């Protein structure tokens, strides 16, 4: 800890009379710094030069300190100064106070820059691969002191948690900005069809939405299953024959297991491909204009002034500077 560290005076109440605890004296940081510098240098004059103050100012500061604590801190001689037995104890405590203060100031500055603190991120998609996974990894690299927590919930619950302030930011597909919130378009993800490894559609170079007619499509009741169902229906709205849609109250991983058993096919976002499942194959699904995609947005409260959130939003804006296309095909 450097004796040159500068801070506003800190008032420390030290009782000098145990029979009258209300009688206290104020010890300022310049008292502590002067004494620590003198102990480090072994000389009042050298300590004064080190702190860039006059010799008389430093000597008076230490004398005041000794008067306030009621004990001599140094044995003085023409050869310099040496801490007394009592002085060594006081000086040790002084060093601890100064080090803790420096830590406090450094922590405060880091938190103000978003380098420390806490950030809660909610989502309703997979982080086994894709943009959200990459963004969280980059944020961890840039702000390793920020305590990062995540929550996977339905979009409705995530938006509620953002509204009440328990989640800093929610990254979800689609959605709309509610009162008191702000949003940022981030990325879009391709939609993939999940097929059993022996499914006839695997022989085709390109799979279109119309190829799903007469299929049984298994979807999770959990988000983003609802968005995918709406997209599926909208793509085939003009067809009299539509695939049979089965909704299951299970995770996306269980849906893939059901697909591997030959109970149907499914649709997922490309972030799901990072989780390996035997017996299934992913294929991109297209319409006449190319791959189908689903757009994502980040949502947060307008009045959330968490510096870590601001740092995270800056990262999103840097990585995804242009609003992605939210067209599903």
CSV table of N, CA and C in Angstrom, one decimal, residues 103-271:
chain,number,residue,atom,x,y,z
A,103,UNK,N,-8.9,-0.6,-0.9
A,103,UNK,CA,-9.7,-1.6,-1.6
A,103,UNK,C,-11.1,-1.1,-1.8
A,104,UNK,N,-11.7,-0.4,-0.8
A,104,UNK,CA,-13.0,0.2,-0.9
A,104,UNK,C,-13.1,1.1,-2.1
A,105,UNK,N,-12.1,2.0,-2.3
A,105,UNK,CA,-12.1,2.9,-3.4
A,105,UNK,C,-12.0,2.2,-4.7
A,106,UNK,N,-11.1,1.3,-4.8
A,106,UNK,CA,-10.9,0.5,-6.0
A,106,UNK,C,-12.1,-0.3,-6.4
A,107,UNK,N,-12.8,-0.9,-5.4
A,107,UNK,CA,-14.0,-1.6,-5.7
A,107,UNK,C,-15.1,-0.7,-6.2
A,108,UNK,N,-15.2,0.5,-5.5
A,108,UNK,CA,-16.2,1.5,-6.0
A,108,UNK,C,-16.0,1.9,-7.4
A,109,UNK,N,-14.8,2.2,-7.7
A,109,UNK,CA,-14.5,2.6,-9.1
A,109,UNK,C,-14.7,1.5,-10.1
A,110,UNK,N,-14.3,0.3,-9.7
A,110,UNK,CA,-14.6,-0.8,-10.7
A,110,UNK,C,-16.0,-1.1,-10.9
A,111,UNK,N,-16.8,-1.0,-9.8
A,111,UNK,CA,-18.3,-1.1,-9.9
A,111,UNK,C,-18.9,0.0,-10.8
A,112,UNK,N,-18.4,1.2,-10.6
A,112,UNK,CA,-18.9,2.3,-11.4
A,112,UNK,C,-18.6,2.1,-12.9
A,113,UNK,N,-17.6,1.4,-13.2
A,113,UNK,CA,-17.2,1.2,-14.6
A,113,UNK,C,-17.8,-0.1,-15.1
A,114,UNK,N,-18.6,-0.8,-14.3
A,114,UNK,CA,-19.2,-2.1,-14.7
A,114,UNK,C,-18.2,-3.2,-14.7
A,115,UNK,N,-17.0,-3.0,-14.0
A,115,UNK,CA,-16.0,-4.1,-14.0
A,115,UNK,C,-16.2,-5.0,-12.8
A,116,UNK,N,-17.1,-4.6,-11.9
A,116,UNK,CA,-17.4,-5.5,-10.7
A,116,UNK,C,-18.9,-5.3,-10.5
A,117,UNK,N,-19.4,-6.0,-9.5
A,117,UNK,CA,-20.8,-6.0,-9.2
A,117,UNK,C,-21.5,-7.2,-9.6
A,118,UNK,N,-22.8,-7.1,-10.0
A,118,UNK,CA,-23.6,-8.3,-10.3
A,118,UNK,C,-24.5,-8.0,-11.5
A,119,UNK,N,-24.7,-9.1,-12.3
A,119,UNK,CA,-25.5,-9.0,-13.5
A,119,UNK,C,-26.3,-10.3,-13.6
A,120,UNK,N,-27.7,-10.1,-13.8
A,120,UNK,CA,-28.5,-11.3,-14.0
A,120,UNK,C,-29.1,-11.3,-15.4
A,121,UNK,N,-28.9,-12.4,-16.1
A,121,UNK,CA,-29.3,-12.5,-17.5
A,121,UNK,C,-30.4,-13.6,-17.6
A,122,UNK,N,-31.5,-13.3,-18.2
A,122,UNK,CA,-32.5,-14.3,-18.4
A,122,UNK,C,-32.7,-14.7,-19.9
A,123,UNK,N,-33.1,-15.9,-20.2
A,123,UNK,CA,-33.2,-16.3,-21.6
A,123,UNK,C,-34.2,-17.5,-21.6
A,124,UNK,N,-34.7,-17.8,-22.8
A,124,UNK,CA,-35.6,-19.0,-23.0
A,124,UNK,C,-35.2,-19.8,-24.2
A,125,UNK,N,-33.9,-19.8,-24.4
A,125,UNK,CA,-33.3,-20.5,-25.5
A,125,UNK,C,-32.1,-21.3,-25.0
A,126,UNK,N,-31.5,-22.1,-25.9
A,126,UNK,CA,-30.4,-22.9,-25.5
A,126,UNK,C,-29.1,-22.1,-25.5
A,127,UNK,N,-28.2,-22.4,-24.6
A,127,UNK,CA,-26.8,-21.7,-24.7
A,127,UNK,C,-25.8,-22.8,-24.9
A,128,UNK,N,-26.2,-23.9,-25.5
A,128,UNK,CA,-25.2,-24.9,-25.9
A,128,UNK,C,-24.3,-24.5,-27.1
A,129,UNK,N,-24.8,-23.5,-27.8
A,129,UNK,CA,-24.1,-23.0,-29.0
A,129,UNK,C,-24.7,-21.6,-29.3
A,130,UNK,N,-24.2,-20.9,-30.3
A,130,UNK,CA,-24.8,-19.7,-30.8
A,130,UNK,C,-24.4,-18.4,-30.2
A,131,UNK,N,-25.1,-17.4,-30.5
A,131,UNK,CA,-24.7,-16.0,-30.1
A,131,UNK,C,-24.8,-15.7,-28.7
A,132,UNK,N,-25.8,-16.2,-28.0
A,132,UNK,CA,-25.9,-15.9,-26.5
A,132,UNK,C,-24.8,-16.6,-25.8
A,133,UNK,N,-24.4,-17.8,-26.1
A,133,UNK,CA,-23.3,-18.4,-25.5
A,133,UNK,C,-22.0,-17.7,-25.7
A,134,UNK,N,-21.8,-17.2,-27.0
A,134,UNK,CA,-20.6,-16.5,-27.3
A,134,UNK,C,-20.6,-15.1,-26.6
A,135,UNK,N,-21.7,-14.5,-26.5
A,135,UNK,CA,-21.8,-13.2,-25.8
A,135,UNK,C,-21.5,-13.3,-24.3
A,136,UNK,N,-22.1,-14.3,-23.7
A,136,UNK,CA,-21.8,-14.5,-22.2
A,136,UNK,C,-20.3,-14.8,-22.0
A,137,UNK,N,-19.7,-15.6,-22.9
A,137,UNK,CA,-18.3,-16.0,-22.7
A,137,UNK,C,-17.4,-14.7,-22.9
A,138,UNK,N,-17.8,-13.9,-23.9
A,138,UNK,CA,-17.0,-12.6,-24.1
A,138,UNK,C,-17.2,-11.7,-22.9
A,139,UNK,N,-18.4,-11.6,-22.4
A,139,UNK,CA,-18.6,-10.7,-21.2
A,139,UNK,C,-17.8,-11.2,-20.0
A,140,UNK,N,-17.8,-12.5,-19.8
A,140,UNK,CA,-17.0,-13.1,-18.7
A,140,UNK,C,-15.5,-12.7,-18.8
A,141,UNK,N,-15.0,-12.7,-20.1
A,141,UNK,CA,-13.6,-12.4,-20.4
A,141,UNK,C,-13.3,-11.0,-20.1
A,142,UNK,N,-14.3,-10.1,-20.5
A,142,UNK,CA,-14.0,-8.6,-20.3
A,142,UNK,C,-14.3,-8.2,-18.9
A,143,UNK,N,-15.2,-8.8,-18.2
A,143,UNK,CA,-15.6,-8.4,-16.8
A,143,UNK,C,-15.5,-9.5,-15.9
A,144,UNK,N,-14.4,-10.1,-15.6
A,144,UNK,CA,-14.3,-11.3,-14.8
A,144,UNK,C,-14.7,-11.1,-13.3
A,145,UNK,N,-14.7,-9.8,-12.9
A,145,UNK,CA,-15.1,-9.6,-11.5
A,145,UNK,C,-16.6,-9.4,-11.3
A,146,UNK,N,-17.4,-9.4,-12.4
A,146,UNK,CA,-18.8,-9.3,-12.3
A,146,UNK,C,-19.4,-10.6,-12.0
A,147,UNK,N,-20.2,-10.7,-10.9
A,147,UNK,CA,-20.9,-12.0,-10.6
A,147,UNK,C,-22.0,-12.1,-11.5
A,148,UNK,N,-21.9,-13.1,-12.4
A,148,UNK,CA,-22.9,-13.3,-13.5
A,148,UNK,C,-23.8,-14.5,-13.1
A,149,UNK,N,-25.1,-14.2,-13.1
A,149,UNK,CA,-26.1,-15.3,-12.8
A,149,UNK,C,-27.1,-15.3,-14.0
A,150,UNK,N,-27.6,-16.5,-14.3
A,150,UNK,CA,-28.5,-16.7,-15.4
A,150,UNK,C,-29.8,-17.4,-15.0
A,151,UNK,N,-30.8,-17.2,-15.7
A,151,UNK,CA,-32.1,-17.9,-15.4
A,151,UNK,C,-32.8,-18.2,-16.7
A,152,UNK,N,-33.2,-19.5,-16.9
A,152,UNK,CA,-33.9,-20.0,-18.1
A,152,UNK,C,-35.4,-20.1,-17.6
A,153,UNK,N,-36.2,-19.3,-18.2
A,153,UNK,CA,-37.7,-19.2,-17.8
A,153,UNK,C,-38.5,-18.9,-19.1
A,154,UNK,N,-39.8,-19.0,-18.9
A,154,UNK,CA,-40.7,-18.6,-20.0
A,154,UNK,C,-40.5,-17.1,-20.3
A,155,UNK,N,-40.9,-16.7,-21.5
A,155,UNK,CA,-40.7,-15.3,-21.8
A,155,UNK,C,-41.6,-14.4,-20.9
A,156,UNK,N,-42.8,-14.9,-20.6
A,156,UNK,CA,-43.7,-14.2,-19.7
A,156,UNK,C,-43.1,-13.9,-18.4
A,157,UNK,N,-42.5,-15.0,-17.8
A,157,UNK,CA,-41.9,-14.8,-16.5
A,157,UNK,C,-40.7,-14.0,-16.5
A,158,UNK,N,-39.9,-14.1,-17.6
A,158,UNK,CA,-38.7,-13.3,-17.8
A,158,UNK,C,-39.1,-11.8,-17.8
A,159,UNK,N,-40.1,-11.5,-18.6
A,159,UNK,CA,-40.5,-10.1,-18.7
A,159,UNK,C,-41.0,-9.5,-17.4
A,160,UNK,N,-41.7,-10.4,-16.7
A,160,UNK,CA,-42.1,-10.0,-15.3
A,160,UNK,C,-41.0,-9.7,-14.4
A,161,UNK,N,-40.0,-10.6,-14.5
A,161,UNK,CA,-38.8,-10.4,-13.6
A,161,UNK,C,-38.0,-9.2,-14.0
A,162,UNK,N,-38.0,-8.8,-15.3
A,162,UNK,CA,-37.3,-7.6,-15.7
A,162,UNK,C,-38.1,-6.4,-15.1
A,163,UNK,N,-39.4,-6.5,-15.2
A,163,UNK,CA,-40.3,-5.4,-14.7
A,163,UNK,C,-40.1,-5.2,-13.2
A,164,UNK,N,-40.0,-6.2,-12.4
A,164,UNK,CA,-39.9,-6.0,-11.0
A,164,UNK,C,-38.5,-5.9,-10.5
A,165,UNK,N,-37.5,-6.0,-11.5
A,165,UNK,CA,-36.1,-5.8,-11.2
A,165,UNK,C,-35.3,-6.9,-10.7
A,166,UNK,N,-35.8,-8.2,-10.7
A,166,UNK,CA,-35.0,-9.3,-10.3
A,166,UNK,C,-34.1,-9.8,-11.4
A,167,UNK,N,-34.4,-9.5,-12.6
A,167,UNK,CA,-33.5,-9.8,-13.7
A,167,UNK,C,-33.1,-8.5,-14.4
A,168,UNK,N,-31.8,-8.3,-14.7
A,168,UNK,CA,-31.3,-7.1,-15.3
A,168,UNK,C,-31.7,-7.0,-16.8
A,169,UNK,N,-31.5,-8.1,-17.5
A,169,UNK,CA,-31.8,-8.1,-18.9
A,169,UNK,C,-32.3,-9.5,-19.4
A,170,UNK,N,-33.3,-9.5,-20.2
A,170,UNK,CA,-33.8,-10.8,-20.8
A,170,UNK,C,-33.6,-10.8,-22.3
A,171,UNK,N,-33.0,-11.9,-22.8
A,171,UNK,CA,-32.7,-12.0,-24.2
A,171,UNK,C,-33.7,-13.1,-24.7
A,172,UNK,N,-34.7,-12.7,-25.5
A,172,UNK,CA,-35.7,-13.6,-25.9
A,172,UNK,C,-36.1,-13.4,-27.4
A,173,UNK,N,-36.7,-14.4,-28.0
A,173,UNK,CA,-37.1,-14.3,-29.4
A,173,UNK,C,-38.4,-13.4,-29.5
A,174,UNK,N,-38.4,-12.6,-30.5
A,174,UNK,CA,-39.6,-11.8,-30.7
A,174,UNK,C,-40.0,-10.9,-29.5
A,175,UNK,N,-41.3,-10.8,-29.2
A,175,UNK,CA,-41.8,-10.1,-28.1
A,175,UNK,C,-42.0,-8.6,-28.5
A,176,UNK,N,-42.5,-7.9,-27.5
A,176,UNK,CA,-42.7,-6.4,-27.7
A,176,UNK,C,-42.3,-5.7,-26.4
A,177,UNK,N,-41.9,-4.4,-26.6
A,177,UNK,CA,-41.4,-3.6,-25.5
A,177,UNK,C,-42.6,-3.1,-24.7
A,178,UNK,N,-42.5,-3.4,-23.4
A,178,UNK,CA,-43.6,-2.9,-22.5
A,178,UNK,C,-43.3,-1.6,-21.9
A,179,UNK,N,-44.3,-1.0,-21.3
A,179,UNK,CA,-44.1,0.3,-20.6
A,179,UNK,C,-43.0,0.3,-19.6
A,180,UNK,N,-42.1,1.2,-19.6
A,180,UNK,CA,-41.0,1.3,-18.6
A,180,UNK,C,-39.8,0.5,-19.0
A,181,UNK,N,-39.8,-0.2,-20.2
A,181,UNK,CA,-38.7,-1.0,-20.7
A,181,UNK,C,-38.1,-0.4,-21.9
A,182,UNK,N,-36.9,-0.9,-22.2
A,182,UNK,CA,-36.2,-0.6,-23.4
A,182,UNK,C,-35.8,-1.9,-24.1
A,183,UNK,N,-35.6,-1.9,-25.4
A,183,UNK,CA,-35.2,-3.1,-26.1
A,183,UNK,C,-34.1,-2.8,-27.1
A,184,UNK,N,-33.4,-3.9,-27.4
A,184,UNK,CA,-32.4,-3.8,-28.4
A,184,UNK,C,-32.4,-5.0,-29.3
A,185,UNK,N,-32.6,-4.9,-30.7
A,185,UNK,CA,-32.5,-6.0,-31.5
A,185,UNK,C,-31.1,-6.5,-31.5
A,186,UNK,N,-30.9,-7.8,-31.4
A,186,UNK,CA,-29.6,-8.4,-31.3
A,186,UNK,C,-29.2,-9.3,-32.5
A,187,UNK,N,-29.7,-10.5,-32.5
A,187,UNK,CA,-29.3,-11.4,-33.6
A,187,UNK,C,-30.6,-12.2,-34.0
A,188,UNK,N,-30.4,-12.9,-35.1
A,188,UNK,CA,-31.4,-13.9,-35.5
A,188,UNK,C,-30.8,-15.2,-35.6
A,189,UNK,N,-31.6,-16.3,-35.5
A,189,UNK,CA,-31.1,-17.7,-35.5
A,189,UNK,C,-31.9,-18.4,-36.6
A,190,UNK,N,-31.2,-19.3,-37.3
A,190,UNK,CA,-31.8,-20.2,-38.3
A,190,UNK,C,-32.7,-21.2,-37.5
A,191,UNK,N,-33.8,-21.6,-38.2
A,191,UNK,CA,-34.7,-22.6,-37.7
A,191,UNK,C,-34.3,-23.9,-38.3
A,192,UNK,N,-34.1,-24.9,-37.5
A,192,UNK,CA,-33.7,-26.2,-38.0
A,192,UNK,C,-34.8,-27.3,-37.8
A,193,UNK,N,-34.9,-28.3,-38.6
A,193,UNK,CA,-35.8,-29.4,-38.4
A,193,UNK,C,-34.9,-30.5,-37.8
A,194,UNK,N,-35.5,-31.2,-36.8
A,194,UNK,CA,-34.8,-32.3,-36.2
A,194,UNK,C,-35.5,-33.6,-36.6
A,195,UNK,N,-34.7,-34.5,-37.2
A,195,UNK,CA,-35.2,-35.7,-37.9
A,195,UNK,C,-34.6,-36.9,-37.3
A,196,UNK,N,-35.3,-38.0,-37.2
A,196,UNK,CA,-34.7,-39.3,-36.9
A,196,UNK,C,-33.7,-39.6,-37.9
A,197,UNK,N,-32.6,-40.4,-37.6
A,197,UNK,CA,-31.5,-40.6,-38.5
A,197,UNK,C,-31.9,-41.4,-39.7
A,198,UNK,N,-33.1,-42.1,-39.7
A,198,UNK,CA,-33.5,-42.9,-40.9
A,198,UNK,C,-34.7,-42.2,-41.6
A,199,UNK,N,-35.0,-40.9,-41.3
A,199,UNK,CA,-36.2,-40.3,-41.9
A,199,UNK,C,-36.0,-40.1,-43.4
A,200,UNK,N,-37.1,-40.3,-44.2
A,200,UNK,CA,-37.0,-40.1,-45.7
A,200,UNK,C,-36.6,-38.7,-46.1
A,201,UNK,N,-36.9,-37.7,-45.3
A,201,UNK,CA,-36.5,-36.3,-45.7
A,201,UNK,C,-35.0,-36.1,-45.8
A,202,UNK,N,-34.2,-37.0,-45.1
A,202,UNK,CA,-32.8,-36.8,-45.1
A,202,UNK,C,-32.2,-37.0,-46.5
A,203,UNK,N,-33.0,-37.6,-47.4
A,203,UNK,CA,-32.5,-37.8,-48.8
A,203,UNK,C,-32.5,-36.6,-49.6
A,204,UNK,N,-33.2,-35.5,-49.1
A,204,UNK,CA,-33.4,-34.3,-49.9
A,204,UNK,C,-32.3,-33.3,-49.6
A,205,UNK,N,-31.8,-32.6,-50.6
A,205,UNK,CA,-30.8,-31.6,-50.5
A,205,UNK,C,-31.3,-30.4,-49.7
A,206,UNK,N,-32.5,-30.0,-49.9
A,206,UNK,CA,-33.1,-28.9,-49.3
A,206,UNK,C,-34.5,-29.3,-48.7
A,207,UNK,N,-34.8,-28.9,-47.5
A,207,UNK,CA,-36.1,-29.2,-46.9
A,207,UNK,C,-36.9,-27.9,-46.8
A,208,UNK,N,-38.1,-27.9,-47.3
A,208,UNK,CA,-39.0,-26.8,-47.3
A,208,UNK,C,-40.1,-27.0,-46.3
A,209,UNK,N,-40.8,-25.9,-45.9
A,209,UNK,CA,-41.9,-26.0,-45.0
A,209,UNK,C,-43.0,-26.9,-45.5
A,210,UNK,N,-43.2,-26.9,-46.8
A,210,UNK,CA,-44.3,-27.7,-47.3
A,210,UNK,C,-43.9,-29.2,-47.2
A,211,UNK,N,-42.6,-29.5,-47.0
A,211,UNK,CA,-42.3,-30.9,-46.9
A,211,UNK,C,-42.7,-31.5,-45.5
A,212,UNK,N,-43.2,-30.6,-44.6
A,212,UNK,CA,-43.6,-31.1,-43.3
A,212,UNK,C,-45.0,-31.5,-43.3
A,213,UNK,N,-45.8,-31.3,-44.4
A,213,UNK,CA,-47.1,-31.7,-44.4
A,213,UNK,C,-47.2,-33.2,-44.2
A,214,UNK,N,-48.2,-33.6,-43.4
A,214,UNK,CA,-48.4,-35.1,-43.1
A,214,UNK,C,-47.5,-35.6,-42.0
A,215,UNK,N,-46.5,-34.7,-41.5
A,215,UNK,CA,-45.6,-35.1,-40.5
A,215,UNK,C,-46.2,-34.8,-39.1
A,216,UNK,N,-45.8,-35.5,-38.1
A,216,UNK,CA,-46.1,-35.3,-36.7
A,216,UNK,C,-44.9,-34.4,-36.1
A,217,UNK,N,-45.3,-33.2,-35.8
A,217,UNK,CA,-44.2,-32.3,-35.2
A,217,UNK,C,-44.4,-32.2,-33.7
A,218,UNK,N,-43.3,-32.6,-33.0
A,218,UNK,CA,-43.3,-32.6,-31.6
A,218,UNK,C,-42.6,-31.3,-31.1
A,219,UNK,N,-43.3,-30.5,-30.3
A,219,UNK,CA,-42.8,-29.3,-29.7
A,219,UNK,C,-43.0,-29.2,-28.2
A,220,UNK,N,-42.1,-28.5,-27.6
A,220,UNK,CA,-42.2,-28.3,-26.1
A,220,UNK,C,-43.2,-27.2,-25.9
A,221,UNK,N,-43.9,-27.4,-24.8
A,221,UNK,CA,-44.8,-26.3,-24.3
A,221,UNK,C,-44.1,-25.1,-23.8
A,222,UNK,N,-42.8,-25.3,-23.5
A,222,UNK,CA,-42.0,-24.2,-23.0
A,222,UNK,C,-41.4,-23.4,-24.1
A,223,UNK,N,-41.1,-22.1,-23.8
A,223,UNK,CA,-40.6,-21.3,-24.9
A,223,UNK,C,-39.2,-21.7,-25.3
A,224,UNK,N,-38.9,-21.6,-26.6
A,224,UNK,CA,-39.6,-20.8,-27.6
A,224,UNK,C,-40.6,-21.7,-28.5
A,225,UNK,N,-41.1,-22.8,-27.9
A,225,UNK,CA,-42.0,-23.7,-28.6
A,225,UNK,C,-43.2,-23.0,-29.2
A,226,UNK,N,-43.7,-22.0,-28.4
A,226,UNK,CA,-44.9,-21.3,-28.9
A,226,UNK,C,-44.6,-20.5,-30.1
A,227,UNK,N,-43.5,-19.8,-30.1
A,227,UNK,CA,-43.1,-19.0,-31.3
A,227,UNK,C,-42.9,-19.9,-32.5
A,228,UNK,N,-42.3,-21.1,-32.3
A,228,UNK,CA,-42.1,-22.0,-33.5
A,228,UNK,C,-43.4,-22.5,-34.0
A,229,UNK,N,-44.3,-22.8,-33.1
A,229,UNK,CA,-45.7,-23.3,-33.5
A,229,UNK,C,-46.4,-22.2,-34.4
A,230,UNK,N,-46.3,-21.0,-33.9
A,230,UNK,CA,-47.0,-19.9,-34.7
A,230,UNK,C,-46.3,-19.7,-36.0
A,231,UNK,N,-45.0,-19.9,-36.1
A,231,UNK,CA,-44.3,-19.8,-37.4
A,231,UNK,C,-44.7,-20.9,-38.3
A,232,UNK,N,-44.7,-22.1,-37.7
A,232,UNK,CA,-45.1,-23.3,-38.5
A,232,UNK,C,-46.5,-23.1,-39.1
A,233,UNK,N,-47.4,-22.7,-38.3
A,233,UNK,CA,-48.8,-22.5,-38.8
A,233,UNK,C,-48.9,-21.4,-39.9
A,234,UNK,N,-48.1,-20.3,-39.7
A,234,UNK,CA,-48.1,-19.2,-40.6
A,234,UNK,C,-47.5,-19.6,-42.0
A,235,UNK,N,-46.5,-20.5,-41.9
A,235,UNK,CA,-45.9,-20.9,-43.2
A,235,UNK,C,-46.8,-21.8,-44.0
A,236,UNK,N,-47.7,-22.5,-43.3
A,236,UNK,CA,-48.5,-23.5,-44.0
A,236,UNK,C,-50.0,-23.1,-44.0
A,237,UNK,N,-50.3,-21.8,-43.8
A,237,UNK,CA,-51.6,-21.3,-43.6
A,237,UNK,C,-52.5,-21.6,-44.9
A,238,UNK,N,-51.8,-21.6,-46.1
A,238,UNK,CA,-52.6,-21.7,-47.3
A,238,UNK,C,-52.9,-23.2,-47.7
A,239,UNK,N,-52.3,-24.1,-46.9
A,239,UNK,CA,-52.4,-25.5,-47.2
A,239,UNK,C,-53.6,-26.1,-46.4
A,240,UNK,N,-54.4,-26.9,-47.1
A,240,UNK,CA,-55.5,-27.6,-46.4
A,240,UNK,C,-54.9,-28.7,-45.5
A,241,UNK,N,-53.9,-29.3,-45.9
A,241,UNK,CA,-53.3,-30.4,-45.1
A,241,UNK,C,-52.2,-29.7,-44.2
A,242,UNK,N,-52.2,-29.9,-43.0
A,242,UNK,CA,-51.2,-29.4,-42.1
A,242,UNK,C,-50.6,-30.5,-41.2
A,243,UNK,N,-49.4,-30.3,-40.8
A,243,UNK,CA,-48.8,-31.4,-40.0
A,243,UNK,C,-49.5,-31.5,-38.6
A,244,UNK,N,-49.5,-32.6,-38.0
A,244,UNK,CA,-50.1,-32.8,-36.7
A,244,UNK,C,-49.1,-32.3,-35.7
A,245,UNK,N,-49.5,-31.4,-34.9
A,245,UNK,CA,-48.6,-30.7,-33.9
A,245,UNK,C,-48.9,-31.3,-32.5
A,246,UNK,N,-47.9,-31.9,-31.8
A,246,UNK,CA,-48.1,-32.4,-30.5
A,246,UNK,C,-47.3,-31.5,-29.5
A,247,UNK,N,-47.9,-31.0,-28.5
A,247,UNK,CA,-47.2,-30.2,-27.5
A,247,UNK,C,-46.9,-31.1,-26.2
A,248,UNK,N,-45.7,-31.1,-25.8
A,248,UNK,CA,-45.3,-31.9,-24.6
A,248,UNK,C,-44.7,-31.0,-23.5
A,249,UNK,N,-45.1,-31.2,-22.3
A,249,UNK,CA,-44.6,-30.4,-21.2
A,249,UNK,C,-43.3,-31.0,-20.7
A,250,UNK,N,-42.3,-31.0,-21.6
A,250,UNK,CA,-41.0,-31.5,-21.3
A,250,UNK,C,-39.9,-30.5,-21.9
A,251,UNK,N,-38.7,-30.7,-21.6
A,251,UNK,CA,-37.6,-29.9,-22.1
A,251,UNK,C,-37.3,-30.2,-23.6
A,252,UNK,N,-36.6,-29.3,-24.2
A,252,UNK,CA,-36.2,-29.5,-25.6
A,252,UNK,C,-35.4,-30.8,-25.7
A,253,UNK,N,-34.6,-31.1,-24.7
A,253,UNK,CA,-33.8,-32.3,-24.8
A,253,UNK,C,-34.6,-33.5,-24.8
A,254,UNK,N,-35.7,-33.6,-24.1
A,254,UNK,CA,-36.6,-34.7,-24.1
A,254,UNK,C,-37.3,-34.8,-25.4
A,255,UNK,N,-37.7,-33.7,-26.0
A,255,UNK,CA,-38.3,-33.7,-27.4
A,255,UNK,C,-37.4,-34.4,-28.4
A,256,UNK,N,-36.1,-34.1,-28.3
A,256,UNK,CA,-35.1,-34.7,-29.2
A,256,UNK,C,-35.1,-36.2,-29.0
A,257,UNK,N,-35.2,-36.6,-27.7
A,257,UNK,CA,-35.2,-38.1,-27.4
A,257,UNK,C,-36.4,-38.7,-28.0
A,258,UNK,N,-37.6,-38.0,-27.9
A,258,UNK,CA,-38.8,-38.6,-28.6
A,258,UNK,C,-38.6,-38.7,-30.1
A,259,UNK,N,-37.9,-37.7,-30.7
A,259,UNK,CA,-37.7,-37.8,-32.1
A,259,UNK,C,-36.8,-39.0,-32.4
A,260,UNK,N,-35.8,-39.2,-31.6
A,260,UNK,CA,-34.9,-40.3,-31.9
A,260,UNK,C,-35.6,-41.7,-31.8
A,261,UNK,N,-36.7,-41.7,-31.0
A,261,UNK,CA,-37.5,-42.9,-30.9
A,261,UNK,C,-38.5,-43.1,-32.1
A,262,UNK,N,-38.5,-42.1,-33.0
A,262,UNK,CA,-39.3,-42.2,-34.2
A,262,UNK,C,-40.8,-41.8,-34.0
A,263,UNK,N,-41.0,-41.0,-32.9
A,263,UNK,CA,-42.4,-40.6,-32.6
A,263,UNK,C,-42.8,-39.3,-33.4
A,264,UNK,N,-41.9,-38.8,-34.1
A,264,UNK,CA,-42.2,-37.6,-34.9
A,264,UNK,C,-40.9,-36.8,-35.2
A,265,UNK,N,-41.1,-35.6,-35.7
A,265,UNK,CA,-39.9,-34.7,-36.0
A,265,UNK,C,-40.1,-33.5,-35.1
A,266,UNK,N,-39.2,-32.5,-35.1
A,266,UNK,CA,-39.3,-31.3,-34.3
A,266,UNK,C,-38.6,-30.2,-35.0
A,267,UNK,N,-38.8,-29.0,-34.5
A,267,UNK,CA,-38.2,-27.8,-35.0
A,267,UNK,C,-37.5,-27.1,-33.8
A,268,UNK,N,-36.2,-26.6,-34.0
A,268,UNK,CA,-35.5,-25.9,-33.0
A,268,UNK,C,-34.7,-24.8,-33.6
A,269,UNK,N,-34.2,-23.9,-32.7
A,269,UNK,CA,-33.3,-22.9,-33.2
A,269,UNK,C,-31.9,-23.4,-33.2
A,270,UNK,N,-31.0,-22.7,-34.0
A,270,UNK,CA,-29.7,-23.3,-34.3
A,270,UNK,C,-28.8,-23.3,-33.0
A,271,UNK,N,-29.2,-22.5,-32.0
A,271,UNK,CA,-28.4,-22.6,-30.7
A,271,UNK,C,-28.5,-24.0,-30.1
